[in-house]
mmCIF file of C-alpha atoms and ligand atoms in Angstrom:
data_model
loop_
_atom_site.group_PDB
_atom_site.id
_atom_site.type_symbol
_atom_site.label_atom_id
_atom_site.label_comp_id
_atom_site.label_asym_id
_atom_site.label_seq_id
_atom_site.Cartn_x
_atom_site.Cartn_y
_atom_site.Cartn_z
ATOM 1 C CA MET A 202 114.051 -163.333 -17.776
ATOM 2 C CA PRO A 203 117.114 -165.373 -17.213
ATOM 3 C CA ARG A 204 118.108 -168.089 -19.678
ATOM 4 C CA TYR A 205 117.481 -171.647 -18.359
ATOM 5 C CA PHE A 206 120.304 -174.259 -18.493
ATOM 6 C CA CYS A 207 118.069 -176.598 -20.550
ATOM 7 C CA GLN A 208 117.629 -174.097 -23.271
ATOM 8 C CA ASN A 209 121.265 -174.276 -24.257
ATOM 9 C CA ASN A 210 121.807 -177.642 -22.962
ATOM 10 C CA PRO A 211 118.695 -179.759 -23.682
ATOM 11 C CA ASP A 212 120.473 -183.074 -23.697
ATOM 12 C CA GLN A 213 122.125 -182.635 -20.224
ATOM 13 C CA LEU A 214 119.742 -184.068 -17.885
ATOM 14 C CA GLU A 215 122.238 -184.250 -14.800
ATOM 15 C CA LEU A 216 124.153 -181.445 -13.232
ATOM 16 C CA GLU A 217 126.263 -181.378 -10.095
ATOM 17 C CA VAL A 218 125.841 -177.973 -8.517
ATOM 18 C CA GLN A 219 126.422 -176.174 -5.274
ATOM 19 C CA VAL A 220 123.280 -175.152 -3.142
ATOM 20 C CA LEU A 221 122.986 -171.342 -3.362
ATOM 21 C CA ASP A 222 120.293 -171.270 -0.307
ATOM 22 C CA ALA A 223 118.213 -173.705 1.357
ATOM 23 C CA ARG A 224 115.025 -173.733 3.547
ATOM 24 C CA PRO A 225 113.245 -176.910 5.022
ATOM 25 C CA GLY A 226 112.255 -179.016 2.014
ATOM 26 C CA ALA A 227 113.763 -176.696 -0.705
ATOM 27 C CA VAL A 228 117.068 -175.939 -2.289
ATOM 28 C CA LEU A 229 117.875 -172.984 -4.403
ATOM 29 C CA LEU A 230 120.363 -173.835 -7.617
ATOM 30 C CA GLY A 231 121.835 -171.046 -9.536
ATOM 31 C CA GLN A 232 122.080 -173.537 -12.527
ATOM 32 C CA SER A 233 119.798 -176.589 -13.045
ATOM 33 C CA PRO A 234 118.806 -178.883 -15.853
ATOM 34 C CA PHE A 235 115.179 -178.680 -14.906
ATOM 35 C CA PHE A 236 112.719 -176.895 -16.913
ATOM 36 C CA PRO A 237 110.707 -174.880 -14.518
ATOM 37 C CA GLY A 238 107.443 -175.137 -16.457
ATOM 38 C CA GLY A 239 105.714 -172.313 -18.417
ATOM 39 C CA GLY A 240 103.932 -171.445 -21.658
ATOM 40 C CA GLY A 241 101.749 -174.513 -21.406
ATOM 41 C CA GLN A 242 104.746 -177.017 -20.622
ATOM 42 C CA LEU A 243 104.808 -178.846 -17.253
ATOM 43 C CA ALA A 244 107.858 -178.588 -15.015
ATOM 44 C CA ASP A 245 110.428 -181.199 -15.491
ATOM 45 C CA ARG A 246 110.095 -184.247 -12.858
ATOM 46 C CA GLY A 247 113.215 -185.527 -11.385
ATOM 47 C CA VAL A 248 115.348 -185.937 -8.016
ATOM 48 C CA ILE A 249 117.840 -184.206 -6.006
ATOM 49 C CA GLU A 250 120.732 -186.341 -4.698
ATOM 50 C CA TRP A 251 123.283 -185.245 -2.035
ATOM 51 C CA SER A 252 125.654 -187.059 -0.102
ATOM 52 C CA SER A 253 123.175 -188.510 2.501
ATOM 53 C CA GLY A 254 119.996 -188.701 0.540
ATOM 54 C CA VAL A 255 117.768 -188.428 -2.585
ATOM 55 C CA LEU A 256 114.271 -186.953 -2.857
ATOM 56 C CA PRO A 257 111.967 -186.355 -5.707
ATOM 57 C CA VAL A 258 111.489 -182.681 -6.766
ATOM 58 C CA GLU A 259 107.821 -181.893 -5.926
ATOM 59 C CA ARG A 260 107.871 -178.451 -8.154
ATOM 60 C CA ILE A 261 110.147 -175.671 -9.265
ATOM 61 C CA GLU A 262 109.888 -172.058 -8.040
ATOM 62 C CA PRO A 263 111.684 -169.417 -10.181
ATOM 63 C CA ASP A 264 113.837 -166.912 -8.413
ATOM 64 C CA PRO A 265 115.794 -164.006 -9.710
ATOM 65 C CA ARG A 266 119.001 -166.028 -8.473
ATOM 66 C CA GLY A 267 117.988 -169.384 -10.015
ATOM 67 C CA LEU A 268 115.347 -171.999 -9.445
ATOM 68 C CA TRP A 269 114.207 -173.439 -6.214
ATOM 69 C CA HIS A 270 113.573 -177.152 -6.226
ATOM 70 C CA VAL A 271 110.856 -177.926 -3.670
ATOM 71 C CA LEU A 272 111.477 -181.661 -2.333
ATOM 72 C CA THR A 273 108.784 -184.099 -0.998
ATOM 73 C CA GLU A 274 110.308 -184.013 2.442
ATOM 74 C CA PRO A 275 111.227 -180.906 4.878
ATOM 75 C CA VAL A 276 114.993 -181.641 5.039
ATOM 76 C CA ILE A 277 117.637 -178.992 5.048
ATOM 77 C CA VAL A 278 120.210 -179.789 2.019
ATOM 78 C CA GLN A 279 123.577 -177.939 1.817
ATOM 79 C CA GLY A 280 126.720 -178.371 -0.091
ATOM 80 C CA SER A 281 126.940 -180.071 -3.361
ATOM 81 C CA VAL A 282 124.078 -181.884 -5.161
ATOM 82 C CA LEU A 283 123.280 -183.742 -8.180
ATOM 83 C CA ALA A 284 120.096 -182.498 -9.902
ATOM 84 C CA LYS A 285 118.596 -185.385 -12.122
ATOM 85 C CA VAL A 286 115.858 -184.852 -14.723
ATOM 86 C CA ASP A 287 113.579 -187.658 -15.527
ATOM 87 C CA PRO A 288 114.462 -188.613 -18.970
ATOM 88 C CA GLU A 289 111.143 -190.144 -20.014
ATOM 89 C CA PHE A 290 108.953 -187.311 -18.761
ATOM 90 C CA ARG A 291 111.221 -184.803 -20.386
ATOM 91 C CA HIS A 292 111.057 -186.795 -23.690
ATOM 92 C CA LEU A 293 107.224 -186.918 -23.318
ATOM 93 C CA MET A 294 106.986 -183.028 -22.915
ATOM 94 C CA CYS A 295 109.386 -182.513 -25.799
ATOM 95 C CA GLU A 296 107.220 -184.738 -28.009
ATOM 96 C CA LEU A 297 103.858 -183.071 -27.106
ATOM 97 C CA HIS A 298 105.463 -179.592 -27.299
ATOM 98 C CA THR A 299 106.793 -180.369 -30.689
ATOM 99 C CA MET A 300 103.439 -181.435 -32.129
ATOM 100 C CA ALA A 301 101.899 -178.541 -30.323
ATOM 101 C CA HIS A 302 104.109 -176.340 -32.692
ATOM 102 C CA VAL A 303 103.252 -178.483 -35.699
ATOM 103 C CA LEU A 304 99.599 -178.002 -34.972
ATOM 104 C CA ASN A 305 99.895 -174.431 -34.454
ATOM 105 C CA SER A 306 101.888 -173.935 -37.675
ATOM 106 C CA ILE A 307 99.435 -175.895 -39.601
ATOM 107 C CA VAL A 308 96.418 -173.879 -38.308
ATOM 108 C CA TYR A 309 98.226 -170.563 -38.794
ATOM 109 C CA ARG A 310 98.958 -171.410 -42.289
ATOM 110 C CA ASP A 311 95.814 -173.101 -43.285
ATOM 111 C CA PHE A 312 93.190 -170.843 -41.364
ATOM 112 C CA GLY A 313 94.210 -167.352 -42.132
ATOM 113 C CA GLY A 314 96.708 -166.708 -39.508
ATOM 114 C CA ALA A 315 94.620 -168.016 -36.562
ATOM 115 C CA LEU A 316 96.392 -166.996 -33.118
ATOM 116 C CA LEU A 317 96.671 -169.087 -30.266
ATOM 117 C CA THR A 318 94.651 -168.245 -27.132
ATOM 118 C CA GLY A 319 95.935 -171.003 -24.866
ATOM 119 C CA ALA A 320 97.973 -174.154 -24.928
ATOM 120 C CA GLN A 321 98.474 -176.865 -22.296
ATOM 121 C CA LEU A 322 100.514 -180.163 -22.311
ATOM 122 C CA ALA A 323 99.302 -182.889 -20.063
ATOM 123 C CA ALA A 324 101.296 -185.675 -18.218
ATOM 124 C CA ASP A 325 98.932 -188.281 -19.583
ATOM 125 C CA GLY A 326 100.511 -187.985 -23.070
ATOM 126 C CA THR A 327 97.901 -185.404 -24.682
ATOM 127 C CA PHE A 328 98.016 -181.788 -25.156
ATOM 128 C CA ARG A 329 95.112 -179.062 -26.039
ATOM 129 C CA VAL A 330 95.511 -175.955 -28.091
ATOM 130 C CA ASP A 331 93.018 -173.220 -28.298
ATOM 131 C CA PHE A 332 92.812 -170.962 -31.351
ATOM 132 C CA ASP A 333 90.870 -167.880 -32.059
ATOM 133 C CA MET A 334 89.162 -168.595 -35.255
ATOM 134 C CA PRO A 335 85.480 -167.774 -35.750
ATOM 135 C CA GLY A 336 83.644 -169.290 -38.755
ATOM 136 C CA VAL A 337 85.764 -172.503 -38.727
ATOM 137 C CA TYR A 338 83.727 -175.586 -38.363
ATOM 138 C CA PRO A 339 84.970 -178.485 -35.963
ATOM 139 C CA ASP A 340 84.915 -180.990 -38.919
ATOM 140 C CA TRP A 341 87.654 -179.005 -40.750
ATOM 141 C CA LEU A 342 89.859 -179.130 -37.732
ATOM 142 C CA ARG A 343 89.251 -183.018 -37.282
ATOM 143 C CA ALA A 344 90.743 -183.551 -40.681
ATOM 144 C CA LEU A 345 94.201 -182.230 -39.412
ATOM 145 C CA ASP A 346 95.354 -185.664 -38.630
ATOM 146 C CA ALA A 347 96.736 -186.180 -42.040
ATOM 147 C CA PRO A 348 98.831 -183.112 -42.308
ATOM 148 C CA LEU A 349 100.061 -183.603 -38.611
ATOM 149 C CA ASN A 350 101.377 -187.069 -39.353
ATOM 150 C CA ASP A 351 102.579 -186.011 -42.724
ATOM 151 C CA VAL A 352 105.117 -183.614 -40.799
ATOM 152 C CA ILE A 353 106.269 -186.422 -38.658
ATOM 153 C CA ARG A 354 106.994 -188.641 -41.765
ATOM 154 C CA GLN A 355 108.906 -185.962 -43.374
ATOM 155 C CA ASP A 356 111.293 -185.827 -40.190
ATOM 156 C CA LEU A 357 111.995 -182.076 -40.292
ATOM 157 C CA PRO A 358 115.011 -180.843 -38.279
ATOM 158 C CA ILE A 359 114.239 -178.359 -35.367
ATOM 159 C CA ARG A 360 116.664 -175.834 -34.131
ATOM 160 C CA THR A 361 116.629 -172.984 -31.676
ATOM 161 C CA PHE A 362 118.589 -169.534 -32.080
ATOM 162 C CA ASP A 363 118.093 -166.139 -30.339
ATOM 163 C CA MET A 364 117.061 -162.941 -32.318
ATOM 164 C CA PRO A 365 116.843 -159.358 -31.216
ATOM 165 C CA TRP A 366 113.465 -158.672 -29.667
ATOM 166 C CA ILE A 367 112.714 -155.739 -32.016
ATOM 167 C CA GLU A 368 113.562 -157.711 -34.997
ATOM 168 C CA ALA A 369 111.270 -160.641 -34.064
ATOM 169 C CA GLU A 370 108.417 -158.322 -33.219
ATOM 170 C CA ALA A 371 108.682 -157.026 -36.904
ATOM 171 C CA GLU A 372 108.514 -160.479 -38.423
ATOM 172 C CA ALA A 373 104.896 -161.642 -38.969
ATOM 173 C CA GLY A 374 104.101 -164.897 -37.441
ATOM 174 C CA LEU A 375 106.887 -165.178 -34.701
ATOM 175 C CA PHE A 376 104.527 -164.254 -32.047
ATOM 176 C CA ARG A 377 101.704 -166.685 -32.169
ATOM 177 C CA SER A 378 99.829 -166.125 -28.971
ATOM 178 C CA LYS A 379 96.906 -163.758 -29.118
ATOM 179 C CA SER A 380 97.514 -162.372 -25.395
ATOM 180 C CA VAL A 381 100.976 -163.338 -24.254
ATOM 181 C CA SER A 382 104.358 -162.704 -25.626
ATOM 182 C CA PRO A 383 107.268 -165.060 -24.906
ATOM 183 C CA PRO A 384 109.478 -163.540 -22.216
ATOM 184 C CA GLN A 385 112.308 -161.163 -23.332
ATOM 185 C CA GLN A 386 115.840 -162.638 -22.495
ATOM 186 C CA GLU A 387 117.954 -160.610 -19.992
ATOM 187 C CA ASP A 388 120.181 -159.593 -23.115
ATOM 188 C CA GLY A 389 117.255 -158.367 -25.151
ATOM 189 C CA SER A 390 116.673 -161.174 -27.463
ATOM 190 C CA VAL A 391 114.141 -163.594 -27.890
ATOM 191 C CA ARG A 392 114.317 -167.437 -28.393
ATOM 192 C CA ILE A 393 113.067 -168.612 -31.691
ATOM 193 C CA VAL A 394 112.242 -172.345 -32.448
ATOM 194 C CA GLU A 395 112.270 -173.292 -36.059
ATOM 195 C CA ILE A 396 111.022 -176.375 -37.722
ATOM 196 C CA THR A 397 112.810 -176.310 -40.960
ATOM 197 C CA GLY A 398 110.703 -175.700 -43.976
ATOM 198 C CA LEU A 399 107.640 -175.302 -41.857
ATOM 199 C CA ASP A 400 107.483 -172.895 -39.112
ATOM 200 C CA ARG A 401 109.410 -170.414 -36.825
ATOM 201 C CA GLN A 402 108.014 -168.828 -33.599
ATOM 202 C CA ALA A 403 109.129 -167.662 -30.240
ATOM 203 C CA CYS A 404 109.188 -169.896 -27.433
ATOM 204 C CA GLY A 405 111.065 -170.791 -24.353
ATOM 205 C CA GLY A 406 110.276 -174.461 -23.885
ATOM 206 C CA THR A 407 112.045 -177.693 -24.626
ATOM 207 C CA HIS A 408 111.496 -179.584 -28.113
ATOM 208 C CA LEU A 409 112.729 -182.680 -30.182
ATOM 209 C CA THR A 410 115.548 -182.288 -32.588
ATOM 210 C CA SER A 411 113.462 -183.478 -35.510
ATOM 211 C CA THR A 412 109.809 -184.207 -36.084
ATOM 212 C CA GLY A 413 110.295 -187.832 -36.934
ATOM 213 C CA GLN A 414 111.264 -188.404 -33.341
ATOM 214 C CA ALA A 415 107.453 -187.998 -32.332
ATOM 215 C CA ARG A 416 104.990 -191.033 -32.301
ATOM 216 C CA PRO A 417 101.975 -190.696 -34.810
ATOM 217 C CA VAL A 418 99.229 -188.504 -33.334
ATOM 218 C CA ARG A 419 95.427 -188.093 -33.818
ATOM 219 C CA ILE A 420 92.914 -185.415 -33.125
ATOM 220 C CA LEU A 421 90.905 -186.599 -30.064
ATOM 221 C CA LYS A 422 88.540 -183.828 -29.815
ATOM 222 C CA VAL A 423 87.419 -180.643 -31.142
ATOM 223 C CA ASP A 424 85.269 -178.186 -28.994
ATOM 224 C CA ASN A 425 83.762 -174.712 -29.456
ATOM 225 C CA LYS A 426 84.805 -172.781 -26.485
ATOM 226 C CA GLY A 427 82.880 -169.504 -26.951
ATOM 227 C CA LYS A 428 81.997 -167.872 -30.134
ATOM 228 C CA GLN A 429 85.408 -167.329 -31.462
ATOM 229 C CA ASN A 430 87.491 -170.068 -29.689
ATOM 230 C CA ARG A 431 88.317 -173.427 -30.936
ATOM 231 C CA ARG A 432 89.798 -176.264 -28.560
ATOM 232 C CA ILE A 433 91.617 -179.077 -30.220
ATOM 233 C CA ARG A 434 92.835 -181.879 -28.019
ATOM 234 C CA VAL A 435 95.525 -184.318 -29.487
ATOM 235 C CA GLY A 436 97.026 -187.468 -28.381
ATOM 236 C CA PHE A 437 99.453 -190.129 -29.658
ATOM 237 C CA VAL A 438 97.843 -193.219 -31.677
ATOM 238 C CA SER A 439 99.668 -195.753 -29.559
HETATM 239 ZN ZN1 ZN B 255 107.834 -174.453 -28.076
#
């Protein structure tokens, strides 16, 4: 998988770039600040601005050459464009994604290495995470409010770095999903996200730079989804 611009430049939300290819209502950009979606994180929202117009990006389609930005009208855009990511929506995704890691790490630590079977962030400011953990009662999981908010209070720094895939595979706990491994980068490495003192795991998404930037959260719901699967839904208190 190619490295996304946003992974190395998470704070740069605007980028002026030449259109590589175009079709009615879509432009292909070789470099783009947009996160294309994946791993349960929604694609960034934002706009494409060019010399004679501006249109919202409806969705992103990955291509070996870059990212197609599908626009809301069938225009043909060529030349240079300014790709602009919506900062509020990006921040919300970073906040939800970071708290999904925190939840995931607490569950992994406290419930015998329970692995993820699914995760989805939502535009309404909630997320859900599914875990494979038979024999765990929903009430135990409803009590996770306190440790989650404790991690926010501790304001732990978060950093990302690359690790050779083979090394990452050999380290217990870096690959948390039961069924899906995060994609290997073109250079044979995998991206690791570390919450200092709490957790590290392979991930390709966008995150906060410290846990204290997240608002307090609460567990909204815990469901049994099948014999083994527990689904936890989390939202912000305010
Ligand atoms: Zn992540």
